[in-house]
Short mmCIF file of C-alpha atoms and ligand atoms in Angstrom, two decimals:
data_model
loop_
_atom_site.label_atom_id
_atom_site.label_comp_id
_atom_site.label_asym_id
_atom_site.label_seq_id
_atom_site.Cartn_x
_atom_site.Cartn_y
_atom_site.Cartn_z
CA UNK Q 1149 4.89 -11.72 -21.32
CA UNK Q 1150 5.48 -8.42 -19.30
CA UNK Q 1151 9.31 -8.62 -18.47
CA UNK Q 1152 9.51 -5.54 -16.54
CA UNK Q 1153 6.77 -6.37 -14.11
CA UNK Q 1154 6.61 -3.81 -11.78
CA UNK Q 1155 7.65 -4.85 -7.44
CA UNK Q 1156 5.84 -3.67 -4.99
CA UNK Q 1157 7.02 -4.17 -1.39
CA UNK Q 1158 3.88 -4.50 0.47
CA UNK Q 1159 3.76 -2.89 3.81
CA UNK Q 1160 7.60 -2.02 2.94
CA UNK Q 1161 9.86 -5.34 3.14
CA UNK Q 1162 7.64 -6.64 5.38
CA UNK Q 1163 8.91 -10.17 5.20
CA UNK Q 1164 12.17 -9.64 7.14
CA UNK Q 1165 11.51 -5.93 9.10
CA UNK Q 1166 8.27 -5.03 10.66
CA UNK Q 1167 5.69 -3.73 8.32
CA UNK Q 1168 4.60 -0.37 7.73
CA UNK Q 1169 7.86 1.27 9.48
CA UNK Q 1170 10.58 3.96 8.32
CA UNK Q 1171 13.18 0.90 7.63
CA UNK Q 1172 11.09 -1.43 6.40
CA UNK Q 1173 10.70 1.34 3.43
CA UNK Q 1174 13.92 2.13 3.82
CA UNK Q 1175 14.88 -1.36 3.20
CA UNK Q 1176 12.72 -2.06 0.33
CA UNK Q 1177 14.34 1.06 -1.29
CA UNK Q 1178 17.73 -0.54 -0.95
CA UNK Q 1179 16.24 -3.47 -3.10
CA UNK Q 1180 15.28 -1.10 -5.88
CA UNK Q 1181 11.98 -2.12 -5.86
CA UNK Q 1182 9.54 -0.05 -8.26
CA UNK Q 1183 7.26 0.99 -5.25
CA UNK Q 1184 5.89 -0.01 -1.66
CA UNK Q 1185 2.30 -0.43 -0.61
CA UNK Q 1186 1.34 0.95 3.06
CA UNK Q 1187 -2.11 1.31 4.70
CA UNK Q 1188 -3.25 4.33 6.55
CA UNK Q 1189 -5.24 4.94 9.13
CA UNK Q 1190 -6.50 8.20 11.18
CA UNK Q 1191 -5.82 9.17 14.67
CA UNK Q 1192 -8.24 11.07 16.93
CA UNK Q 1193 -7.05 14.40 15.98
CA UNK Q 1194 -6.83 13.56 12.42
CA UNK Q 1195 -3.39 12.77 11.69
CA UNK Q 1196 -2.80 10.29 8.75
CA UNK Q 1197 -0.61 7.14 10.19
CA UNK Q 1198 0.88 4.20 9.01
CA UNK Q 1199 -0.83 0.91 10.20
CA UNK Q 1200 -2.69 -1.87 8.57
CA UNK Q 1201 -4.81 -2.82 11.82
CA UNK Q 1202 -7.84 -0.54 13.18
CA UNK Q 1203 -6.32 -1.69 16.30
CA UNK Q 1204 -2.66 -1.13 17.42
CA UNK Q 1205 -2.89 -4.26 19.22
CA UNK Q 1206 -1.08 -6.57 17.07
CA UNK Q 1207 2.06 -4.70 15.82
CA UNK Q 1208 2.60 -2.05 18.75
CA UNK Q 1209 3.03 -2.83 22.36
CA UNK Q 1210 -0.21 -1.20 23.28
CA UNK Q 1211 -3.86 -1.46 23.29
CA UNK Q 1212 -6.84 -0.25 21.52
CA UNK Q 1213 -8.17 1.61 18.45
CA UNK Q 1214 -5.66 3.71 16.54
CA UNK Q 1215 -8.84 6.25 16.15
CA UNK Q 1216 -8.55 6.60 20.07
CA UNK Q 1217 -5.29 8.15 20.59
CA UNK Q 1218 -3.80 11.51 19.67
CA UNK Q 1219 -0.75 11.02 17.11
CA UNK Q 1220 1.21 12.40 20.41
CA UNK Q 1221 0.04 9.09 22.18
CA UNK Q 1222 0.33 6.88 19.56
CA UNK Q 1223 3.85 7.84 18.86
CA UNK Q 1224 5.33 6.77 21.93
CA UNK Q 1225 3.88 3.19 21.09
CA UNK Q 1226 7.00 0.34 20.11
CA UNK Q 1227 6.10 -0.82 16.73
CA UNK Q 1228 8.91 -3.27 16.06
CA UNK Q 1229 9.60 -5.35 19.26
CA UNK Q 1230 6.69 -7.33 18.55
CA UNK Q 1231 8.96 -8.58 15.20
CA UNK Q 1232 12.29 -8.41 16.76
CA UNK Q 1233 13.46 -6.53 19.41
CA UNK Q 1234 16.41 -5.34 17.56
CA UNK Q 1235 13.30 -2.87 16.10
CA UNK Q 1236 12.10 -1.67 19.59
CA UNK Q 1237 13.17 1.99 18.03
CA UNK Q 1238 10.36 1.55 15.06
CA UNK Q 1239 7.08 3.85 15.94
CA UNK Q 1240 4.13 3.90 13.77
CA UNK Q 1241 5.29 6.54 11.47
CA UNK Q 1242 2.74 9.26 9.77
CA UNK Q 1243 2.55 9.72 5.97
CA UNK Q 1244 4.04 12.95 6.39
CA UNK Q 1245 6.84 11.35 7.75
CA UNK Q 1246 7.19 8.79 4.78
CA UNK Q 1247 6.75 11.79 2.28
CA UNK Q 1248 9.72 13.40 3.63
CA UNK Q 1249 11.81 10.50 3.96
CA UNK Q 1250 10.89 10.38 0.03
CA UNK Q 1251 11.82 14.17 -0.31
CA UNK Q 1252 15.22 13.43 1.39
CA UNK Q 1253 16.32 10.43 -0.69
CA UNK Q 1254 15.14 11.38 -3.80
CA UNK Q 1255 13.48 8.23 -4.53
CA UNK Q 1256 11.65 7.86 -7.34
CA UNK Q 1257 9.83 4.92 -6.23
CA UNK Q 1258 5.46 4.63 -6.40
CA UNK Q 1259 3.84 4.85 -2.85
CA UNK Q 1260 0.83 3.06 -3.40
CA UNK Q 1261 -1.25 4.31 -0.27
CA UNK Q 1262 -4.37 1.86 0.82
CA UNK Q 1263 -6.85 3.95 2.76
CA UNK Q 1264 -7.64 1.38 5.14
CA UNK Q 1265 -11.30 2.82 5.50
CA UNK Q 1266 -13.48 -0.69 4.67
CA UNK Q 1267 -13.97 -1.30 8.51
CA UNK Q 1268 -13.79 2.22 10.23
CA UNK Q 1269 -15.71 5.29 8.23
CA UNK Q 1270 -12.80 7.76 8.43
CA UNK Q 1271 -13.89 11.56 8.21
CA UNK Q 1272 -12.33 13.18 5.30
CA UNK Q 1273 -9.75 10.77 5.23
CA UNK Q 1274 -9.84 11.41 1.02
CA UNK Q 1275 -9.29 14.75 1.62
CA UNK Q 1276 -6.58 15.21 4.28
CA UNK Q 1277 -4.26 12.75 1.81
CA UNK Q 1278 -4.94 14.50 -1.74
CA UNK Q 1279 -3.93 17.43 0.38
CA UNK Q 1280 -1.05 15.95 1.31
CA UNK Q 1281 0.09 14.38 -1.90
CA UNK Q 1282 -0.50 18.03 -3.16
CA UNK Q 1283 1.76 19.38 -0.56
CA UNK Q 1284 4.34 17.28 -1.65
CA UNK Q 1285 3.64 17.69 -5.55
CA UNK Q 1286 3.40 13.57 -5.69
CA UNK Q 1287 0.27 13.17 -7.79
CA UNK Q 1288 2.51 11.45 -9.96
CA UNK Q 1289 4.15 9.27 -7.92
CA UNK Q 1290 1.20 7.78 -5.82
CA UNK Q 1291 -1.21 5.41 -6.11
CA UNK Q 1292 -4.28 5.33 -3.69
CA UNK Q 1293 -6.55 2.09 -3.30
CA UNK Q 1294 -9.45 1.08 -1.67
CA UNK Q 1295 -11.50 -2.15 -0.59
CA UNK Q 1296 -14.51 0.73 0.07
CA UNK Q 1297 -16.08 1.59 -3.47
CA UNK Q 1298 -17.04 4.74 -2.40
CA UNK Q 1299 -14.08 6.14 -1.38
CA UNK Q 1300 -12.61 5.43 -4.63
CA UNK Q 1301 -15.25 6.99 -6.00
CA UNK Q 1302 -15.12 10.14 -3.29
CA UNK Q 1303 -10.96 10.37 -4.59
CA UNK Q 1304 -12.23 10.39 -8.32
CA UNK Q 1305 -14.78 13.68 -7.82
CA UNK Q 1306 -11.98 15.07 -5.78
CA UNK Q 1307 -9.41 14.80 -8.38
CA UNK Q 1308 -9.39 13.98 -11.68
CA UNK Q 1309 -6.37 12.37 -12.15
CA UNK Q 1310 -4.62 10.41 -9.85
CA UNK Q 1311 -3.92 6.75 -10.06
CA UNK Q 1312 -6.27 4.60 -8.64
CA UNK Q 1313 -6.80 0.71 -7.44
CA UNK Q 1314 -9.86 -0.58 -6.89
CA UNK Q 1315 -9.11 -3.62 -4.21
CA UNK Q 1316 -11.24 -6.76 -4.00
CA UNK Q 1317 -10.40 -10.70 -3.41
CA UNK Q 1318 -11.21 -13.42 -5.40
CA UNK Q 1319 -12.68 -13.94 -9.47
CA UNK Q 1320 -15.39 -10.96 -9.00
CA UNK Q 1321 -17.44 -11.03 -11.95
CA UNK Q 1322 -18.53 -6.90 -11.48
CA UNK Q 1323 -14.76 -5.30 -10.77
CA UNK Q 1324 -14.22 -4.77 -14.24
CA UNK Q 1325 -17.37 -2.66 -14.62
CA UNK Q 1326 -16.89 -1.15 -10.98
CA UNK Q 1327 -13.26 -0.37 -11.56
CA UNK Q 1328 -14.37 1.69 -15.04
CA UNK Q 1329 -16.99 3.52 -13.42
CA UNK Q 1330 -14.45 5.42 -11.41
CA UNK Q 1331 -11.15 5.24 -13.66
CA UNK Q 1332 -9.82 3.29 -11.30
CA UNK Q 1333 -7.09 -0.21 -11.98
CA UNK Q 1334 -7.61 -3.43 -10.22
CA UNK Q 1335 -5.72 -4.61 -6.88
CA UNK Q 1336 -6.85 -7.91 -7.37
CA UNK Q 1337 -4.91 -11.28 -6.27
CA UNK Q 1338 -3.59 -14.04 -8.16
CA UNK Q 1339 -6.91 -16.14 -9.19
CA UNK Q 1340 -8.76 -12.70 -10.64
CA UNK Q 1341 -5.70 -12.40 -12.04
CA UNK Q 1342 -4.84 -15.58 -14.31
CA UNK Q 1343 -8.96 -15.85 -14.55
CA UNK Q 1344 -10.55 -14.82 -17.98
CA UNK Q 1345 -11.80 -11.93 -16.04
CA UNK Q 1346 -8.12 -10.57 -15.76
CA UNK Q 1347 -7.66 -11.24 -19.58
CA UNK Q 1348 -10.71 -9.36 -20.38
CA UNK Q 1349 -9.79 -6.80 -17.84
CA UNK Q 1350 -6.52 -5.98 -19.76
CA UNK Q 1351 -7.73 -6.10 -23.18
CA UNK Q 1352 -10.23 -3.18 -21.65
CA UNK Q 1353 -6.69 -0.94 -20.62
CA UNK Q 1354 -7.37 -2.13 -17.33
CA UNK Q 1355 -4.05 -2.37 -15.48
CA UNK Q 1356 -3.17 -5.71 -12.89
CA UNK Q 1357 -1.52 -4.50 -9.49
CA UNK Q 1358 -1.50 -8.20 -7.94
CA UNK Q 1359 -1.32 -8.82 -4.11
CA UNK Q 1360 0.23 -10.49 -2.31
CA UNK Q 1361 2.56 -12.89 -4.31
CA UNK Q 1362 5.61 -14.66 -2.32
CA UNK Q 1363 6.58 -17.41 -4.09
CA UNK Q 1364 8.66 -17.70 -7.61
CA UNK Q 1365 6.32 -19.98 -8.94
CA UNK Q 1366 3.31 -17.57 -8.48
CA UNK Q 1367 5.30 -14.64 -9.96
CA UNK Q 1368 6.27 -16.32 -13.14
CA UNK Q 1369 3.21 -17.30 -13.79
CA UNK Q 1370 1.97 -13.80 -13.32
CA UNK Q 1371 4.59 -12.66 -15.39
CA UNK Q 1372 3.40 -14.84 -18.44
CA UNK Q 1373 0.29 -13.27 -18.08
CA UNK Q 1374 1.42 -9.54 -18.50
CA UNK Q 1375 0.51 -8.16 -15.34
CA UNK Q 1376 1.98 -4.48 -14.58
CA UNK Q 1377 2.43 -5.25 -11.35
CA UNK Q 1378 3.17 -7.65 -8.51
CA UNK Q 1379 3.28 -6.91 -4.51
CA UNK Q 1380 5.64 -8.60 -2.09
CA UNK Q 1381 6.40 -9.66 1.33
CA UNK Q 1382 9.65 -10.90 -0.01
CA UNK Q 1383 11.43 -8.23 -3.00
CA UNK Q 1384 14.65 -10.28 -2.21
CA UNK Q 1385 13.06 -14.04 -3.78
CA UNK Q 1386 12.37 -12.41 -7.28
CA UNK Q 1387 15.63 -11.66 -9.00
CA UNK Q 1388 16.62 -7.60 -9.58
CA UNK Q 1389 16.35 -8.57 -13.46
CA UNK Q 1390 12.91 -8.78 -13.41
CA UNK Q 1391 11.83 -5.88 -12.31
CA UNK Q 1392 13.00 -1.80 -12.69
CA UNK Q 1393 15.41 -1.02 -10.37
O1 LIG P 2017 -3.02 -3.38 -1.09
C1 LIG P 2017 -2.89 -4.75 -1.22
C2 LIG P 2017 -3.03 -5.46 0.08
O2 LIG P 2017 -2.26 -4.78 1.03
C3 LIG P 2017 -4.45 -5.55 0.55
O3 LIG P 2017 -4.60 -6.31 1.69
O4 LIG P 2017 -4.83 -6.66 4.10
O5 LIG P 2017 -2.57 -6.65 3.09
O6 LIG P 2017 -3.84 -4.53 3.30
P1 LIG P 2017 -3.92 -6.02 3.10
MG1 LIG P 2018 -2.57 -3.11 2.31
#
């Protein structure tokens, strides 16, 4: 039994603030959480934002593909009223922006970044973070996934190193094998997870980032099975004993 399961807050402390913003981090930091998960994106002039959606649609009060607007535009763009209005300040923030907020606090928290490129094909979107995470000397605090393969395997021939997760859904017989091939871990969910496939996957050094687990029940059991691990909605339902603060 892993007893110092690793807590992600996924898309920051997304299950009371409105995800991928500077206080939903901010929030999750107060929890002492072990890391966050956020997705990026890429505007038209290439600036790296924070958003899980292609489209702003959703979680802004605008329209349309983030890939269409200048970071300029984008900016002025409300990403909180459509949680709560008490968050009409919130704007989609850019990973420089949650770099320095890291810089400024300290924090030594994991940032485990998902390049959201499995729907949109991103130019150099590998490239313009690993610069980044240079520019900031985090290498060691990040973590980059990927539901796209071959971006994973694009951030592997780009640097040697760096932590990666190699996202899929469900009990897929080839991640193991896929995963090796490019030194990356598994972001896998719960039924990979507690499958003999997630057995076999740790007994090959493979590590077990789990998404997206809310409920007590779920993380116990994940717990018994030795995952490294879990990501939440909720940090505040799993007690602060179970995980590094
Ligand atoms: O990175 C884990 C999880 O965030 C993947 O799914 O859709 O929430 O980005 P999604
Ligand atoms: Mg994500």
């Amino acid at each position: 039994m892993n007893t110092s399961i690793d807590l992600y807050a996924h898309r920051g402390f997304s299950g009371r603030y409105p995800e991928n913003t500077m206080i939903a981090f901010e929030e999750a930091r107060k929890m002492r959480v072990s890391g966050i998960e956020l997705d990026v994106q890429l505007t038209k002039d290439g600036e790296i934002v924070v958003i899980h959606d292609e489209r702003i649609d959703r979680t802004t009060n605008g329209m349309g593909y983030v890939q269409e607007f200048s970071y300029k535009q984008l900016r002025l763009f409300d990403a909180g009223s459509w949680y709560d209005s008490r968050f009409s300040k919130q704007s989609i923030p850019t990973l420089i922006e949650v770099f320095e907020w890291m810089m400024d606090k300290k924090t030594e928290m994991t940032v485990n970044i998902e390049l959201k490129n499995d729907q949109i094909y991103y130019p150099k979107l590998e490239e313009k973070v690993l610069r980044l995470i240079d520019e900031f000397d985090l290498e060691d605090q990040v973590i980059l996934s990927s539901f796209n393969y071959d971006s994973l395997a694009k951030v592997r021939s780009l640097h040697s190193y760096i932590s990666t997760g190699f996202l899929f859904e469900g009990v897929s017989e080839d991640a193991i094998g896929k995963a090796k091939s490019i030194g990356a871990h598994l972001h896998c969910d719960m039924s990979f997870a507690l499958s003999s496939y997630g057995k076999k996957a740790k007994q090959e050094g493979l590590d077990l980032r789990v998404y997206t687990i809310n409920e007590l029940n779920d993380f116990l059991k994940l717990q018994q099975a030795s995952v490294k691990v879990v990501m939440t909605d909720y940090p505040n339902r799993f007690s602060s004993t179970m995980f590094k603060g």
